[in-house]
Coordinates of C-alpha atoms in Angstrom, one line a residue:
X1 CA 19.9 -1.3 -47.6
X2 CA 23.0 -0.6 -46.9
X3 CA 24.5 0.4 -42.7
X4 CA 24.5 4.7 -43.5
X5 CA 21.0 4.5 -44.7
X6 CA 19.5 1.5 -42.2
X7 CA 20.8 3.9 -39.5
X8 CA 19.4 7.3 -41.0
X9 CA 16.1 5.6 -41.2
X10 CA 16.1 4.3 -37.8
X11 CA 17.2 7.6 -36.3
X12 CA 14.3 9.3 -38.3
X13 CA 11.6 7.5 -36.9
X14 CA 12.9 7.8 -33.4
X15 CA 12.8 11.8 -34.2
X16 CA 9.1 11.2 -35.1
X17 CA 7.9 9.2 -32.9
X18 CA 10.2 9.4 -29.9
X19 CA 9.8 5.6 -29.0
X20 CA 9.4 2.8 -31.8
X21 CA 8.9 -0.5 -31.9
X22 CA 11.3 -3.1 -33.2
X23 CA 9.3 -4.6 -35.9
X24 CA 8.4 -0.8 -36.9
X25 CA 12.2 -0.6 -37.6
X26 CA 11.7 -4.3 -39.4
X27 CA 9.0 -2.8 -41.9
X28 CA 10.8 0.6 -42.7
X29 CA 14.4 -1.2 -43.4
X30 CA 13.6 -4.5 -45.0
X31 CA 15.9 -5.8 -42.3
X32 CA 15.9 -8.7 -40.3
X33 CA 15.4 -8.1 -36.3
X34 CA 19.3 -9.3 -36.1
X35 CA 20.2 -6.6 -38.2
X36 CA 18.5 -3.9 -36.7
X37 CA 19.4 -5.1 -33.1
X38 CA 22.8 -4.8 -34.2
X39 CA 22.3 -1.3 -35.6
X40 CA 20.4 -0.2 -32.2
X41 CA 23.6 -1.7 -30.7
X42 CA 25.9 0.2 -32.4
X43 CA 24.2 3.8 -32.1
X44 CA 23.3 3.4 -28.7
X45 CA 27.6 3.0 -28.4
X46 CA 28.0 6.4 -30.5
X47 CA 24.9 7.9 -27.8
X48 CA 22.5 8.5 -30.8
X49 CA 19.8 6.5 -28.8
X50 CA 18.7 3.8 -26.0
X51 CA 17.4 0.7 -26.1
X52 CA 14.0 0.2 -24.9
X53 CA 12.4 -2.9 -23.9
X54 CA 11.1 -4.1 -27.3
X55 CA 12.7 -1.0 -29.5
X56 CA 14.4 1.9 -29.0
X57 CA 14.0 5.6 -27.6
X58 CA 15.4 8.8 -28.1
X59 CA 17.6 10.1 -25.5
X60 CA 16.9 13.2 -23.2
X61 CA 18.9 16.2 -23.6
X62 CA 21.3 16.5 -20.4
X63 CA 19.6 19.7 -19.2
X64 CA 15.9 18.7 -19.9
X65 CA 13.8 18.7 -17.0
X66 CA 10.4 18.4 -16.5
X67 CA 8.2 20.5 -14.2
X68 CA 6.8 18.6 -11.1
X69 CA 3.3 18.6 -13.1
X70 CA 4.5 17.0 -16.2
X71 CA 6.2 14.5 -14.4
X72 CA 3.3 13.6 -12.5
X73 CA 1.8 12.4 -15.4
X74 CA 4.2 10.2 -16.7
X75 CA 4.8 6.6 -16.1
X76 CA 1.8 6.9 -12.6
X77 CA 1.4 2.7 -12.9
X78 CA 4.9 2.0 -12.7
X79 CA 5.7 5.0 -9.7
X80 CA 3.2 3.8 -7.6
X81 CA 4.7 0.1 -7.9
X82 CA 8.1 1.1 -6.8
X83 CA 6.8 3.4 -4.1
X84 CA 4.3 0.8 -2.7
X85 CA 7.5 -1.9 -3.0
X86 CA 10.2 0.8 -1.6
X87 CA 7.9 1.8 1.8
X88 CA 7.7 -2.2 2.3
X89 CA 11.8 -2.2 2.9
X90 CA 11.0 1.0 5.7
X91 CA 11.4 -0.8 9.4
X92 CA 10.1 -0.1 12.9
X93 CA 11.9 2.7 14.1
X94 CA 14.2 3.9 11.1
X95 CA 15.5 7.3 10.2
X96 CA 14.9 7.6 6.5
X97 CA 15.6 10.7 4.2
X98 CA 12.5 10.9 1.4
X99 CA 14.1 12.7 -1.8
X100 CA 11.7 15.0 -3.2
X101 CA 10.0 13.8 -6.7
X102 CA 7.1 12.1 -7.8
X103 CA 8.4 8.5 -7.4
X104 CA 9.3 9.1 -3.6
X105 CA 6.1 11.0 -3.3
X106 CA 4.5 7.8 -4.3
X107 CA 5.9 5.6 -1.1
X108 CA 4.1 8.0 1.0
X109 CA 0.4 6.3 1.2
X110 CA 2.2 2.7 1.4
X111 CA 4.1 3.2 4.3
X112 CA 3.1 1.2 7.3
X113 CA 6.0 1.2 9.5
X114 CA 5.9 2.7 13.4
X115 CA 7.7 5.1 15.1
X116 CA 9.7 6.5 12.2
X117 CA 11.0 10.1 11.8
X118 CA 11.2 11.1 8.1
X119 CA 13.8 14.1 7.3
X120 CA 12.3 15.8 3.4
X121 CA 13.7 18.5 0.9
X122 CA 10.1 18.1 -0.9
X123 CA 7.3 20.4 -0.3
X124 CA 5.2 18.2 -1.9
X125 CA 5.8 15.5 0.6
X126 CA 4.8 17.3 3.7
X127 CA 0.8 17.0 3.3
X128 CA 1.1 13.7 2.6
X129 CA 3.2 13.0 5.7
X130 CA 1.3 14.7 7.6
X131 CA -1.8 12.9 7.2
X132 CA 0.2 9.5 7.4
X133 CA 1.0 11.3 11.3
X134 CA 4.0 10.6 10.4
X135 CA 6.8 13.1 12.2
X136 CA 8.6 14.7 9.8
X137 CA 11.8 17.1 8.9
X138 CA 11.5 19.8 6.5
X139 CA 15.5 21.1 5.1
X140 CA 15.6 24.8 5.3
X141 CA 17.1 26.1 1.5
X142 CA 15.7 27.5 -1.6
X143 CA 12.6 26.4 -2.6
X144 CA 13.0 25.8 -6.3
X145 CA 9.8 26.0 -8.2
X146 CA 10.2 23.4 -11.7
X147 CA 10.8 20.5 -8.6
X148 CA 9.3 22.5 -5.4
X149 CA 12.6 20.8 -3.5
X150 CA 14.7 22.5 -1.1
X151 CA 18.0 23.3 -2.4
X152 CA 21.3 24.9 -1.9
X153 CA 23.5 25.6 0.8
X154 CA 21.1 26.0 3.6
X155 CA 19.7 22.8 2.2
X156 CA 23.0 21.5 2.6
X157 CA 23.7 22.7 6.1
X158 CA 20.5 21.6 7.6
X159 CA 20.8 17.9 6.0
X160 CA 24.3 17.3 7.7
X161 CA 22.5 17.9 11.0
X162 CA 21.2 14.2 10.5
X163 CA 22.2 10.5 9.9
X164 CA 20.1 7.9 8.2
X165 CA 18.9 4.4 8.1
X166 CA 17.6 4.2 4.9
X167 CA 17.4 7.2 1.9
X168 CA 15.3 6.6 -0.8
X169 CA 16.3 9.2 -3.8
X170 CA 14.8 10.2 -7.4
X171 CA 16.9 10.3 -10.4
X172 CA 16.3 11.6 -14.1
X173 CA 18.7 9.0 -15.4
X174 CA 20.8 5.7 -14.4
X175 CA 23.6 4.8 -17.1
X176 CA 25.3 1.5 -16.6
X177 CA 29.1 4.2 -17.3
X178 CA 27.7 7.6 -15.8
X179 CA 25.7 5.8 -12.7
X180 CA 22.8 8.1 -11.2
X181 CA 22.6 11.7 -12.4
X182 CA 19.6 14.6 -12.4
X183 CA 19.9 18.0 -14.4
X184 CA 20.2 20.3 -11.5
X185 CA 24.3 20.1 -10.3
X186 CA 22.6 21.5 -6.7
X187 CA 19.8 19.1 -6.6
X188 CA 22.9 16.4 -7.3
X189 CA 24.8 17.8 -4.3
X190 CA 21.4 17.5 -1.8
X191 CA 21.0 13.7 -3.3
X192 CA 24.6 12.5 -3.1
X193 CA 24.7 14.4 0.4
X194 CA 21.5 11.9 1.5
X195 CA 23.3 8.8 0.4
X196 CA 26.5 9.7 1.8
X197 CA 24.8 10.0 5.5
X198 CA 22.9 6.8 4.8
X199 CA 23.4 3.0 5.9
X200 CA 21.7 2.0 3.1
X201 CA 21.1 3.6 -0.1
X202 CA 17.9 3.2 -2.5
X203 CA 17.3 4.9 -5.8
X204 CA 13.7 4.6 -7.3
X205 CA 13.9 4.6 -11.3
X206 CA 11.3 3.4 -13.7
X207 CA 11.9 1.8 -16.6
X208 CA 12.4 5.3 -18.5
X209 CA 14.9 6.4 -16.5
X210 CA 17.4 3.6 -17.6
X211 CA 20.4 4.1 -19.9
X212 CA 19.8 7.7 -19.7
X213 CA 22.0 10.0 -18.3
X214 CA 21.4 14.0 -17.2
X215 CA 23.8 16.8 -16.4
X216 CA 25.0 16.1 -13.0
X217 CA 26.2 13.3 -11.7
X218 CA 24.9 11.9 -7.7
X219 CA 26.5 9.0 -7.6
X220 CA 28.3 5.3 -9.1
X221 CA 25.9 2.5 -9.2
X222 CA 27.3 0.9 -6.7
X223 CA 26.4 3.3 -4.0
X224 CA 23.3 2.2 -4.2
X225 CA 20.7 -0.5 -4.5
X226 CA 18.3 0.4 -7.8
X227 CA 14.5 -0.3 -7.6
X228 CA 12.8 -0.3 -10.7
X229 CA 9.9 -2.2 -13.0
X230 CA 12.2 -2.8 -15.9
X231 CA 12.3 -6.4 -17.4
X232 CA 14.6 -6.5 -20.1
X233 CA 16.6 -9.7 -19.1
X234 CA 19.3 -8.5 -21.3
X235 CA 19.6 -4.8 -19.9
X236 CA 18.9 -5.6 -16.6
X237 CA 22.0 -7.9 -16.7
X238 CA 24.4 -5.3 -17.1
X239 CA 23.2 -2.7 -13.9
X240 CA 23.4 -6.2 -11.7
X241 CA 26.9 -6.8 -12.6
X242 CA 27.5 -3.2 -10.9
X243 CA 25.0 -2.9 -7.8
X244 CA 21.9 -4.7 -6.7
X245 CA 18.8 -4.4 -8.3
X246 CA 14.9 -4.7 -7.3
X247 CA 12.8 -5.5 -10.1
X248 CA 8.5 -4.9 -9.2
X249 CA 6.3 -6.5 -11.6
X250 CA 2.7 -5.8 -11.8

């Protein structure tokens, strides 16, 4: 089979199945798994897909986002592994900013540390904190309703009232050329604001999350440390050449 046709076939799979295996790729070519990984290579250069531990995916369209429900859903093993292992890194008396999202959401139960304040653009976080007796900041703004975060320039303005320890920050995609981005170009500006007022930096991305990249760009790698639960060898390789990176395993 010649390179045109191996590389229609893969990208037709991937349209209807979304994620596939690289031995499914094996069977449909005739190919060896050299072959194809040099095919998944080459189209993940032209941005026609992402390699996946194990396979390929298909990439997210740059404005895609999903509701704070859907989301919820998706990927709950993994969250709650980098939430349990990001509240760990929280210390006796630190300032920390809690991005809102689902990952950052799941920290909330894990964290043990005394006499914190936490500062919060997410609605969703406040119960949670609450409970936890844990004394918490809420960012004026407005509310937006697909993420229930605070956003925009009162968002803005309240969040430069403070400085941080630590910030802990969701992200739709990390690209090893495009760094962190989300959809939203105001939820980018409340994020990058965070990191910017931080000593240290933490972005919480699961394995779906990597070698995509969204709309609006928050920041370079390098401006913070990533904490995922990916274990490609390979792929991880090329984010630690850039910035430090926290693997969980389960």
């Amino acid at each position: 089979m010649l390179t045109p046709e191996r590389h229609r076939v893969i990208l037709q799979l991937l349209q209807e199945k979304e994620v596939v295996k690289l031995h499914e790729f094996v069977e449909a070519t005739q190919c060896s798994e050299s072959t194809i990984r040099r095919d998944l290579s080459q189209l993940e250069k032209e941005k026609k897909l992402k390699r996946v531990h194990g396979g390929a995916a298909l990439l997210q369209q740059k404005r895609e986002e999903l509701s704070v429900f859907e989301k919820s859903t998706k990927n709950i093993h993994e969250k709650q592994l980098i939430g349990k292992y990001a509240a760990s890194l929280i210390q006796e008396g630190d300032c920390i900013y809690l991005d809102a999202g689902t990952t950052t959401l799941q920290m909330i139960p894990y964290i043990e540390a005394k006499n914190i304040v936490v500062v919060t653009n997410g609605i969703m976080h406040i119960e949670a904190l609450l409970e936890k007796d844990i004394p918490t900041y809420l960012v004026g703004g407005l509310i937006k309703k697909k993420t229930n975060a605070l956003i925009g320039r009162g968002a803005i303005h309240s969040l430069q009232q403070y400085s941080f320890d630590k910030c802990f920050i969701g992200v739709n995609g990390v690209h090893i050329d495009f760094g962190y981005t989300t959809p939203d170009p105001e939820e980018a500006l409340i994020k990058q604001t965070a990191i910017h007022l931080s000593q240290q930096a933490f972005v919480l991305a699961d394995h779906s999350k990597l070698n995509e990249s969204t709309f609006a760009k928050i920041a370079p790698l390098q401006e913070a440390t990533m904490i995922t639960d990916e274990t490609d060898e390979e792929l991880l390789a090329m984010y630690e050449a850039k910035t430090t990176v926290e693997v969980v395993k389960s």
